[in-house]
Amino acid sequence: ESIEQELLRNQSILKNWKEKHIAIRDRISSILEGESDSLKMELLKFNYLNLGILTDNESLIDAILIDTAWESARSTGIVSEFDFETTQKLTLVYSMQDVLTDRTIAKILDYYFDTNSHDMKNLERILVQFQLRFWELTGQEELMMTVYQDALEQLEE
């Protein structure tokens, strides 16, 4: 698979993620703003934070962003044939991709699996923490869409 194909695939995955994550973020916001008491009541039926209610029973991550073509290009030395600007943009894409998956998404999951995030007496505080994390996630995803597009345009030159 070429780097261009890999970026197009990852961009498509990210587009789907972003739509789902914005919906989750908005669902959390509507609960916190008092616009969705039915969702809040649904959450309070459980003695733990039922993430399925916030995600509309969809998985948080349904595909993996890959870097196989990029790693192959780096390990075989093909990257040295790219001009500086192309290398710089590709490095940014894959570095940002790592931050998104290895840090931002991992922190959301870490918080979810923390026992304190299931203390339903503190539901508002817990939801604020998730809201902040999803704002960060969707912001990074928006930035990634731009970074993918920049890299794809650079590869076409």
PDB file of C-alpha atoms in Angstrom:
ATOM      1  CA  GLU A   1       0.000   0.000   0.000  1.00  0.00           C
ATOM      2  CA  SER A   2       1.358   3.432  -0.877  1.00  0.00           C
ATOM      3  CA  ILE A   3       1.615   6.267   1.606  1.00  0.00           C
ATOM      4  CA  GLU A   4      -1.021   8.152  -0.378  1.00  0.00           C
ATOM      5  CA  GLN A   5      -3.450   5.211  -0.176  1.00  0.00           C
ATOM      6  CA  GLU A   6      -2.692   4.831   3.518  1.00  0.00           C
ATOM      7  CA  LEU A   7      -3.413   8.520   4.156  1.00  0.00           C
ATOM      8  CA  LEU A   8      -6.676   8.356   2.192  1.00  0.00           C
ATOM      9  CA  ARG A   9      -7.752   5.286   4.173  1.00  0.00           C
ATOM     10  CA  ASN A  10      -6.848   6.905   7.490  1.00  0.00           C
ATOM     11  CA  GLN A  11      -8.573  10.145   6.485  1.00  0.00           C
ATOM     12  CA  SER A  12     -11.768   8.206   5.758  1.00  0.00           C
ATOM     13  CA  ILE A  13     -11.585   6.427   9.121  1.00  0.00           C
ATOM     14  CA  LEU A  14     -10.955   9.706  10.899  1.00  0.00           C
ATOM     15  CA  LYS A  15     -13.924  11.352   9.172  1.00  0.00           C
ATOM     16  CA  ASN A  16     -16.195   8.624  10.574  1.00  0.00           C
ATOM     17  CA  TRP A  17     -14.604   8.891  14.019  1.00  0.00           C
ATOM     18  CA  LYS A  18     -15.044  12.644  14.039  1.00  0.00           C
ATOM     19  CA  GLU A  19     -18.757  12.403  13.241  1.00  0.00           C
ATOM     20  CA  LYS A  20     -19.291   9.859  16.029  1.00  0.00           C
ATOM     21  CA  HIS A  21     -17.191  11.771  18.535  1.00  0.00           C
ATOM     22  CA  ILE A  22     -18.961  15.067  17.805  1.00  0.00           C
ATOM     23  CA  ALA A  23     -22.293  13.305  18.389  1.00  0.00           C
ATOM     24  CA  ILE A  24     -21.007  11.945  21.726  1.00  0.00           C
ATOM     25  CA  ARG A  25     -19.636  15.357  22.710  1.00  0.00           C
ATOM     26  CA  ASP A  26     -22.938  17.008  21.828  1.00  0.00           C
ATOM     27  CA  ARG A  27     -24.900  14.358  23.740  1.00  0.00           C
ATOM     28  CA  ILE A  28     -22.779  15.015  26.841  1.00  0.00           C
ATOM     29  CA  SER A  29     -23.203  18.778  26.413  1.00  0.00           C
ATOM     30  CA  SER A  30     -26.974  18.459  26.101  1.00  0.00           C
ATOM     31  CA  ILE A  31     -27.102  16.520  29.380  1.00  0.00           C
ATOM     32  CA  LEU A  32     -24.927  19.074  31.173  1.00  0.00           C
ATOM     33  CA  GLU A  33     -26.948  21.986  29.785  1.00  0.00           C
ATOM     34  CA  GLY A  34     -30.204  20.411  30.993  1.00  0.00           C
ATOM     35  CA  GLU A  35     -31.502  19.900  27.458  1.00  0.00           C
ATOM     36  CA  SER A  36     -31.642  16.113  27.680  1.00  0.00           C
ATOM     37  CA  ASP A  37     -33.112  15.025  30.986  1.00  0.00           C
ATOM     38  CA  SER A  38     -34.175  11.713  29.435  1.00  0.00           C
ATOM     39  CA  LEU A  39     -30.536  10.800  28.734  1.00  0.00           C
ATOM     40  CA  LYS A  40     -29.558  11.861  32.238  1.00  0.00           C
ATOM     41  CA  MET A  41     -32.349   9.746  33.737  1.00  0.00           C
ATOM     42  CA  GLU A  42     -31.233   6.824  31.591  1.00  0.00           C
ATOM     43  CA  LEU A  43     -27.668   7.209  32.924  1.00  0.00           C
ATOM     44  CA  LEU A  44     -28.925   7.345  36.506  1.00  0.00           C
ATOM     45  CA  LYS A  45     -30.716   3.989  36.120  1.00  0.00           C
ATOM     46  CA  PHE A  46     -27.326   2.308  36.427  1.00  0.00           C
ATOM     47  CA  ASN A  47     -24.925   2.188  39.368  1.00  0.00           C
ATOM     48  CA  TYR A  48     -22.047   2.777  36.951  1.00  0.00           C
ATOM     49  CA  LEU A  49     -21.440   5.072  33.997  1.00  0.00           C
ATOM     50  CA  ASN A  50     -22.998   3.262  31.058  1.00  0.00           C
ATOM     51  CA  LEU A  51     -20.860   4.538  28.191  1.00  0.00           C
ATOM     52  CA  GLY A  52     -23.267   2.975  25.701  1.00  0.00           C
ATOM     53  CA  ILE A  53     -25.826   5.656  26.540  1.00  0.00           C
ATOM     54  CA  LEU A  54     -23.338   8.386  25.649  1.00  0.00           C
ATOM     55  CA  THR A  55     -22.087   6.611  22.510  1.00  0.00           C
ATOM     56  CA  ASP A  56     -25.547   5.531  21.328  1.00  0.00           C
ATOM     57  CA  ASN A  57     -24.313   1.950  21.761  1.00  0.00           C
ATOM     58  CA  GLU A  58     -21.583   2.402  19.162  1.00  0.00           C
ATOM     59  CA  SER A  59     -17.930   1.676  19.771  1.00  0.00           C
ATOM     60  CA  LEU A  60     -15.672   4.619  20.474  1.00  0.00           C
ATOM     61  CA  ILE A  61     -13.119   3.384  17.927  1.00  0.00           C
ATOM     62  CA  ASP A  62     -14.238   1.048  15.138  1.00  0.00           C
ATOM     63  CA  ALA A  63     -11.074   0.949  13.013  1.00  0.00           C
ATOM     64  CA  ILE A  64      -7.367   1.545  13.453  1.00  0.00           C
ATOM     65  CA  LEU A  65      -5.298   4.289  11.868  1.00  0.00           C
ATOM     66  CA  ILE A  66      -2.304   2.567  10.308  1.00  0.00           C
ATOM     67  CA  ASP A  67       1.237   3.643   9.528  1.00  0.00           C
ATOM     68  CA  THR A  68       2.582   0.560   7.741  1.00  0.00           C
ATOM     69  CA  ALA A  69       3.448   2.304   4.456  1.00  0.00           C
ATOM     70  CA  TRP A  70       5.115   5.176   6.324  1.00  0.00           C
ATOM     71  CA  GLU A  71       7.148   2.841   8.543  1.00  0.00           C
ATOM     72  CA  SER A  72       8.127   0.781   5.505  1.00  0.00           C
ATOM     73  CA  ALA A  73       9.265   3.926   3.659  1.00  0.00           C
ATOM     74  CA  ARG A  74      11.303   4.986   6.678  1.00  0.00           C
ATOM     75  CA  SER A  75      12.929   1.605   7.295  1.00  0.00           C
ATOM     76  CA  THR A  76      13.867   1.067   3.641  1.00  0.00           C
ATOM     77  CA  GLY A  77      15.255   4.577   3.202  1.00  0.00           C
ATOM     78  CA  ILE A  78      12.674   5.650   0.624  1.00  0.00           C
ATOM     79  CA  VAL A  79      11.922   8.691   2.790  1.00  0.00           C
ATOM     80  CA  SER A  80      15.361  10.072   1.890  1.00  0.00           C
ATOM     81  CA  GLU A  81      14.094  10.458  -1.688  1.00  0.00           C
ATOM     82  CA  PHE A  82      11.329  12.852  -0.579  1.00  0.00           C
ATOM     83  CA  ASP A  83      11.985  16.570  -0.531  1.00  0.00           C
ATOM     84  CA  PHE A  84      12.203  18.253   2.857  1.00  0.00           C
ATOM     85  CA  GLU A  85       8.671  19.696   2.805  1.00  0.00           C
ATOM     86  CA  THR A  86       7.098  16.334   1.950  1.00  0.00           C
ATOM     87  CA  THR A  87       9.046  14.589   4.702  1.00  0.00           C
ATOM     88  CA  GLN A  88       8.080  17.321   7.144  1.00  0.00           C
ATOM     89  CA  LYS A  89       4.351  17.068   6.325  1.00  0.00           C
ATOM     90  CA  LEU A  90       4.346  13.279   6.482  1.00  0.00           C
ATOM     91  CA  THR A  91       6.209  13.322   9.795  1.00  0.00           C
ATOM     92  CA  LEU A  92       3.605  15.742  11.151  1.00  0.00           C
ATOM     93  CA  VAL A  93       0.718  13.553   9.958  1.00  0.00           C
ATOM     94  CA  TYR A  94       2.022  10.396  11.542  1.00  0.00           C
ATOM     95  CA  SER A  95       3.157  12.134  14.742  1.00  0.00           C
ATOM     96  CA  MET A  96      -0.272  13.737  15.166  1.00  0.00           C
ATOM     97  CA  GLN A  97      -1.901  10.400  14.438  1.00  0.00           C
ATOM     98  CA  ASP A  98       0.130   8.865  17.281  1.00  0.00           C
ATOM     99  CA  VAL A  99      -0.847  11.661  19.672  1.00  0.00           C
ATOM    100  CA  LEU A 100      -4.504  11.189  18.797  1.00  0.00           C
ATOM    101  CA  THR A 101      -4.560   7.435  19.335  1.00  0.00           C
ATOM    102  CA  ASP A 102      -1.844   6.874  21.930  1.00  0.00           C
ATOM    103  CA  ARG A 103      -2.610   9.841  24.160  1.00  0.00           C
ATOM    104  CA  THR A 104      -5.969  11.507  23.625  1.00  0.00           C
ATOM    105  CA  ILE A 105      -8.109   8.428  23.022  1.00  0.00           C
ATOM    106  CA  ALA A 106      -6.099   6.431  25.559  1.00  0.00           C
ATOM    107  CA  LYS A 107      -6.769   9.112  28.203  1.00  0.00           C
ATOM    108  CA  ILE A 108     -10.508   8.935  27.539  1.00  0.00           C
ATOM    109  CA  LEU A 109     -10.430   5.168  27.991  1.00  0.00           C
ATOM    110  CA  ASP A 110      -8.198   5.437  31.072  1.00  0.00           C
ATOM    111  CA  TYR A 111     -10.669   7.864  32.627  1.00  0.00           C
ATOM    112  CA  TYR A 112     -13.592   5.578  31.788  1.00  0.00           C
ATOM    113  CA  PHE A 113     -11.866   2.596  33.411  1.00  0.00           C
ATOM    114  CA  ASP A 114     -10.968   4.612  36.522  1.00  0.00           C
ATOM    115  CA  THR A 115     -13.331   3.515  39.300  1.00  0.00           C
ATOM    116  CA  ASN A 116     -13.945   7.154  40.300  1.00  0.00           C
ATOM    117  CA  SER A 117     -15.617   7.810  36.958  1.00  0.00           C
ATOM    118  CA  HIS A 118     -18.396   5.411  37.953  1.00  0.00           C
ATOM    119  CA  ASP A 119     -19.438   7.193  41.157  1.00  0.00           C
ATOM    120  CA  MET A 120     -22.893   8.209  39.998  1.00  0.00           C
ATOM    121  CA  LYS A 121     -23.265  10.646  42.913  1.00  0.00           C
ATOM    122  CA  ASN A 122     -20.764  12.790  40.991  1.00  0.00           C
ATOM    123  CA  LEU A 123     -22.353  12.380  37.557  1.00  0.00           C
ATOM    124  CA  GLU A 124     -22.118  16.084  36.670  1.00  0.00           C
ATOM    125  CA  ARG A 125     -18.393  16.215  37.482  1.00  0.00           C
ATOM    126  CA  ILE A 126     -17.781  12.998  35.571  1.00  0.00           C
ATOM    127  CA  LEU A 127     -19.666  14.281  32.525  1.00  0.00           C
ATOM    128  CA  VAL A 128     -17.713  17.552  32.591  1.00  0.00           C
ATOM    129  CA  GLN A 129     -14.479  15.537  32.512  1.00  0.00           C
ATOM    130  CA  PHE A 130     -15.730  13.513  29.554  1.00  0.00           C
ATOM    131  CA  GLN A 131     -16.946  16.675  27.827  1.00  0.00           C
ATOM    132  CA  LEU A 132     -13.508  18.280  28.149  1.00  0.00           C
ATOM    133  CA  ARG A 133     -11.824  15.170  26.804  1.00  0.00           C
ATOM    134  CA  PHE A 134     -14.219  14.926  23.851  1.00  0.00           C
ATOM    135  CA  TRP A 135     -13.748  18.619  23.023  1.00  0.00           C
ATOM    136  CA  GLU A 136      -9.993  17.965  22.918  1.00  0.00           C
ATOM    137  CA  LEU A 137     -10.482  14.823  20.832  1.00  0.00           C
ATOM    138  CA  THR A 138     -12.772  16.437  18.263  1.00  0.00           C
ATOM    139  CA  GLY A 139     -10.464  19.452  18.046  1.00  0.00           C
ATOM    140  CA  GLN A 140      -7.508  17.190  17.303  1.00  0.00           C
ATOM    141  CA  GLU A 141      -9.570  15.243  14.779  1.00  0.00           C
ATOM    142  CA  GLU A 142     -10.472  18.490  12.997  1.00  0.00           C
ATOM    143  CA  LEU A 143      -6.793  19.457  12.902  1.00  0.00           C
ATOM    144  CA  MET A 144      -5.896  15.987  11.611  1.00  0.00           C
ATOM    145  CA  MET A 145      -8.320  16.376   8.692  1.00  0.00           C
ATOM    146  CA  THR A 146      -6.405  19.502   7.647  1.00  0.00           C
ATOM    147  CA  VAL A 147      -3.028  17.834   8.181  1.00  0.00           C
ATOM    148  CA  TYR A 148      -4.084  14.813   6.083  1.00  0.00           C
ATOM    149  CA  GLN A 149      -5.258  17.105   3.283  1.00  0.00           C
ATOM    150  CA  ASP A 150      -2.016  19.116   3.364  1.00  0.00           C
ATOM    151  CA  ALA A 151       0.071  15.943   3.159  1.00  0.00           C
ATOM    152  CA  LEU A 152      -2.028  14.511   0.323  1.00  0.00           C
ATOM    153  CA  GLU A 153      -1.703  17.753  -1.645  1.00  0.00           C
ATOM    154  CA  GLN A 154       2.054  17.746  -1.029  1.00  0.00           C
ATOM    155  CA  LEU A 155       2.332  14.171  -2.354  1.00  0.00           C
ATOM    156  CA  GLU A 156       0.508  15.195  -5.543  1.00  0.00           C
ATOM    157  CA  GLU A 157       3.118  17.904  -6.321  1.00  0.00           C
TER     158      GLU A 157
END
